[in-house]
């Protein structure tokens, strides 16, 4: 999941990521970031955007996808939960991405949450303890 998929889906990706140090397993933290970005790309629309921001407060990934109802938000971090019905499309995923993000965040002493964006899409935020 990266530049090629963003181009294929006609989604613009904007990243602001100054260096921030967190203590933890680099492989798991890489999965956390990958799954957040993959989710934002997959659940977007052609011509949409994905915005990633890293800072001392954590990581935030937002997209311009479909409207997410408030009743769905708490379920998004549960395994196999989806905001929309499964389409059985290639590359759709199994509905585990955000539950993996939540598990990795908790394993590192962090937290995760999401908010629906006005007009559509989702902003997911992960907070992790930073190193001094």
PDB file of C-alpha atoms in Angstrom:
ATOM      1  CA  UNK A   1       0.000   0.000   0.000  1.00  0.00           C
ATOM      2  CA  UNK A   2       1.670   3.172  -1.057  1.00  0.00           C
ATOM      3  CA  UNK A   3       2.237   5.623  -3.855  1.00  0.00           C
ATOM      4  CA  UNK A   4       1.234   3.164  -6.589  1.00  0.00           C
ATOM      5  CA  UNK A   5      -2.100   2.370  -4.932  1.00  0.00           C
ATOM      6  CA  UNK A   6      -2.780   6.042  -4.254  1.00  0.00           C
ATOM      7  CA  UNK A   7      -2.117   6.818  -7.919  1.00  0.00           C
ATOM      8  CA  UNK A   8      -4.244   3.873  -9.074  1.00  0.00           C
ATOM      9  CA  UNK A   9      -7.117   5.077  -6.884  1.00  0.00           C
ATOM     10  CA  UNK A  10      -6.551   8.738  -7.907  1.00  0.00           C
ATOM     11  CA  UNK A  11      -6.103   9.752  -4.255  1.00  0.00           C
ATOM     12  CA  UNK A  12      -3.729  12.532  -3.233  1.00  0.00           C
ATOM     13  CA  UNK A  13      -1.593  11.781  -0.191  1.00  0.00           C
ATOM     14  CA  UNK A  14      -0.196  14.609   1.945  1.00  0.00           C
ATOM     15  CA  UNK A  15       2.188  13.686   4.771  1.00  0.00           C
ATOM     16  CA  UNK A  16       3.753  15.853   7.447  1.00  0.00           C
ATOM     17  CA  UNK A  17       6.080  13.692   9.520  1.00  0.00           C
ATOM     18  CA  UNK A  18       8.839  15.379  11.502  1.00  0.00           C
ATOM     19  CA  UNK A  19      11.004  12.972  13.528  1.00  0.00           C
ATOM     20  CA  UNK A  20       9.320  11.696  16.700  1.00  0.00           C
ATOM     21  CA  UNK A  21      10.734   8.915  18.862  1.00  0.00           C
ATOM     22  CA  UNK A  22       8.550   6.291  20.471  1.00  0.00           C
ATOM     23  CA  UNK A  23       9.670   3.175  22.238  1.00  0.00           C
ATOM     24  CA  UNK A  24       8.358  -0.074  20.827  1.00  0.00           C
ATOM     25  CA  UNK A  25       8.558  -2.825  18.292  1.00  0.00           C
ATOM     26  CA  UNK A  26       9.427  -1.264  14.921  1.00  0.00           C
ATOM     27  CA  UNK A  27       7.713  -4.039  12.940  1.00  0.00           C
ATOM     28  CA  UNK A  28       4.437  -3.657  14.842  1.00  0.00           C
ATOM     29  CA  UNK A  29       4.581   0.136  14.659  1.00  0.00           C
ATOM     30  CA  UNK A  30       5.188  -0.133  10.911  1.00  0.00           C
ATOM     31  CA  UNK A  31       2.058  -2.314  10.653  1.00  0.00           C
ATOM     32  CA  UNK A  32       0.108   0.299  12.629  1.00  0.00           C
ATOM     33  CA  UNK A  33       1.065   3.081  10.210  1.00  0.00           C
ATOM     34  CA  UNK A  34       0.576   0.879   7.145  1.00  0.00           C
ATOM     35  CA  UNK A  35      -2.893  -0.235   8.251  1.00  0.00           C
ATOM     36  CA  UNK A  36      -4.021   3.332   8.990  1.00  0.00           C
ATOM     37  CA  UNK A  37      -2.879   4.573   5.585  1.00  0.00           C
ATOM     38  CA  UNK A  38      -4.254   1.497   3.773  1.00  0.00           C
ATOM     39  CA  UNK A  39      -7.636   2.031   5.428  1.00  0.00           C
ATOM     40  CA  UNK A  40      -7.663   5.713   4.442  1.00  0.00           C
ATOM     41  CA  UNK A  41      -6.829   4.838   0.817  1.00  0.00           C
ATOM     42  CA  UNK A  42      -9.295   1.956   0.505  1.00  0.00           C
ATOM     43  CA  UNK A  43     -12.181   3.862   2.018  1.00  0.00           C
ATOM     44  CA  UNK A  44     -11.849   6.934  -0.127  1.00  0.00           C
ATOM     45  CA  UNK A  45     -13.133   8.047  -3.506  1.00  0.00           C
ATOM     46  CA  UNK A  46     -11.360   8.933  -6.759  1.00  0.00           C
ATOM     47  CA  UNK A  47     -10.008  12.454  -6.469  1.00  0.00           C
ATOM     48  CA  UNK A  48     -10.034  12.222  -2.671  1.00  0.00           C
ATOM     49  CA  UNK A  49      -7.226  12.938  -0.252  1.00  0.00           C
ATOM     50  CA  UNK A  50      -5.410  11.233   2.592  1.00  0.00           C
ATOM     51  CA  UNK A  51      -3.644  13.467   5.096  1.00  0.00           C
ATOM     52  CA  UNK A  52      -1.107  12.058   7.543  1.00  0.00           C
ATOM     53  CA  UNK A  53       0.358  14.072  10.421  1.00  0.00           C
ATOM     54  CA  UNK A  54       2.911  12.983  12.990  1.00  0.00           C
ATOM     55  CA  UNK A  55       3.766  15.002  16.058  1.00  0.00           C
ATOM     56  CA  UNK A  56       4.364  14.789  19.782  1.00  0.00           C
ATOM     57  CA  UNK A  57       0.613  14.227  20.254  1.00  0.00           C
ATOM     58  CA  UNK A  58       0.692  11.122  18.065  1.00  0.00           C
ATOM     59  CA  UNK A  59      -0.283  10.124  14.569  1.00  0.00           C
ATOM     60  CA  UNK A  60      -3.360  11.337  12.721  1.00  0.00           C
ATOM     61  CA  UNK A  61      -4.582   9.990   9.378  1.00  0.00           C
ATOM     62  CA  UNK A  62      -7.629  11.570   7.735  1.00  0.00           C
ATOM     63  CA  UNK A  63      -9.395  10.862   4.470  1.00  0.00           C
ATOM     64  CA  UNK A  64     -12.227  12.234   2.349  1.00  0.00           C
ATOM     65  CA  UNK A  65     -14.183   9.013   1.942  1.00  0.00           C
ATOM     66  CA  UNK A  66     -17.875   8.318   2.390  1.00  0.00           C
ATOM     67  CA  UNK A  67     -19.915   9.620   5.312  1.00  0.00           C
ATOM     68  CA  UNK A  68     -19.377   7.563   8.469  1.00  0.00           C
ATOM     69  CA  UNK A  69     -22.350   7.421  10.799  1.00  0.00           C
ATOM     70  CA  UNK A  70     -21.832   8.029  14.534  1.00  0.00           C
ATOM     71  CA  UNK A  71     -23.191   4.583  15.425  1.00  0.00           C
ATOM     72  CA  UNK A  72     -20.454   2.953  13.325  1.00  0.00           C
ATOM     73  CA  UNK A  73     -17.488   4.777  14.878  1.00  0.00           C
ATOM     74  CA  UNK A  74     -17.085   2.621  18.023  1.00  0.00           C
ATOM     75  CA  UNK A  75     -17.304  -0.549  15.931  1.00  0.00           C
ATOM     76  CA  UNK A  76     -14.531   0.340  13.477  1.00  0.00           C
ATOM     77  CA  UNK A  77     -11.807  -0.921  15.818  1.00  0.00           C
ATOM     78  CA  UNK A  78     -13.514  -4.288  16.321  1.00  0.00           C
ATOM     79  CA  UNK A  79     -12.310  -7.252  14.202  1.00  0.00           C
ATOM     80  CA  UNK A  80     -14.254  -7.822  10.976  1.00  0.00           C
ATOM     81  CA  UNK A  81     -16.346  -4.667  11.438  1.00  0.00           C
ATOM     82  CA  UNK A  82     -17.008  -2.440   8.462  1.00  0.00           C
ATOM     83  CA  UNK A  83     -18.632   0.927   7.949  1.00  0.00           C
ATOM     84  CA  UNK A  84     -20.134  -0.366   4.687  1.00  0.00           C
ATOM     85  CA  UNK A  85     -21.199  -3.805   3.523  1.00  0.00           C
ATOM     86  CA  UNK A  86     -18.504  -6.020   2.046  1.00  0.00           C
ATOM     87  CA  UNK A  87     -18.291  -5.710  -1.752  1.00  0.00           C
ATOM     88  CA  UNK A  88     -15.936  -8.672  -2.350  1.00  0.00           C
ATOM     89  CA  UNK A  89     -13.750  -6.440  -4.490  1.00  0.00           C
ATOM     90  CA  UNK A  90     -10.055  -7.225  -5.108  1.00  0.00           C
ATOM     91  CA  UNK A  91      -7.833  -5.682  -2.427  1.00  0.00           C
ATOM     92  CA  UNK A  92     -10.811  -4.971  -0.190  1.00  0.00           C
ATOM     93  CA  UNK A  93      -9.242  -6.441   2.959  1.00  0.00           C
ATOM     94  CA  UNK A  94     -10.721  -8.598   5.689  1.00  0.00           C
ATOM     95  CA  UNK A  95     -11.913  -5.903   8.085  1.00  0.00           C
ATOM     96  CA  UNK A  96      -8.985  -6.310  10.475  1.00  0.00           C
ATOM     97  CA  UNK A  97      -6.897  -3.204   9.743  1.00  0.00           C
ATOM     98  CA  UNK A  98      -8.202  -0.855  12.412  1.00  0.00           C
ATOM     99  CA  UNK A  99      -8.504  -3.623  15.013  1.00  0.00           C
ATOM    100  CA  UNK A 100      -4.795  -4.350  14.454  1.00  0.00           C
ATOM    101  CA  UNK A 101      -4.053  -0.636  14.831  1.00  0.00           C
ATOM    102  CA  UNK A 102      -5.911  -0.608  18.161  1.00  0.00           C
ATOM    103  CA  UNK A 103      -4.123  -3.735  19.408  1.00  0.00           C
ATOM    104  CA  UNK A 104      -0.677  -2.397  18.503  1.00  0.00           C
ATOM    105  CA  UNK A 105      -1.432   0.980  20.097  1.00  0.00           C
ATOM    106  CA  UNK A 106      -2.594  -0.673  23.349  1.00  0.00           C
ATOM    107  CA  UNK A 107       0.429  -3.005  23.369  1.00  0.00           C
ATOM    108  CA  UNK A 108       2.636   0.103  23.295  1.00  0.00           C
ATOM    109  CA  UNK A 109       0.787   1.939  26.071  1.00  0.00           C
ATOM    110  CA  UNK A 110      -1.146   4.090  23.637  1.00  0.00           C
ATOM    111  CA  UNK A 111      -4.694   4.709  22.574  1.00  0.00           C
ATOM    112  CA  UNK A 112      -6.658   5.061  19.351  1.00  0.00           C
ATOM    113  CA  UNK A 113      -9.849   6.807  18.329  1.00  0.00           C
ATOM    114  CA  UNK A 114     -11.685   8.091  15.306  1.00  0.00           C
ATOM    115  CA  UNK A 115     -14.030  10.884  14.358  1.00  0.00           C
ATOM    116  CA  UNK A 116     -16.230  11.325  11.312  1.00  0.00           C
ATOM    117  CA  UNK A 117     -15.221  14.255   9.129  1.00  0.00           C
ATOM    118  CA  UNK A 118     -17.842  16.819   8.090  1.00  0.00           C
ATOM    119  CA  UNK A 119     -18.821  16.004   4.529  1.00  0.00           C
ATOM    120  CA  UNK A 120     -17.418  12.459   4.655  1.00  0.00           C
ATOM    121  CA  UNK A 121     -14.381  10.481   5.582  1.00  0.00           C
ATOM    122  CA  UNK A 122     -12.709   9.650   8.839  1.00  0.00           C
ATOM    123  CA  UNK A 123      -9.908  10.971  11.010  1.00  0.00           C
ATOM    124  CA  UNK A 124      -8.125   8.283  13.017  1.00  0.00           C
ATOM    125  CA  UNK A 125      -5.782   9.320  15.841  1.00  0.00           C
ATOM    126  CA  UNK A 126      -3.199   7.182  17.598  1.00  0.00           C
ATOM    127  CA  UNK A 127      -1.401   8.393  20.683  1.00  0.00           C
ATOM    128  CA  UNK A 128       1.751   6.667  21.880  1.00  0.00           C
ATOM    129  CA  UNK A 129       4.097   7.570  24.730  1.00  0.00           C
ATOM    130  CA  UNK A 130       7.071   9.454  23.268  1.00  0.00           C
ATOM    131  CA  UNK A 131      10.689   9.133  24.306  1.00  0.00           C
ATOM    132  CA  UNK A 132      12.301  12.133  25.961  1.00  0.00           C
TER     133      UNK A 132
END
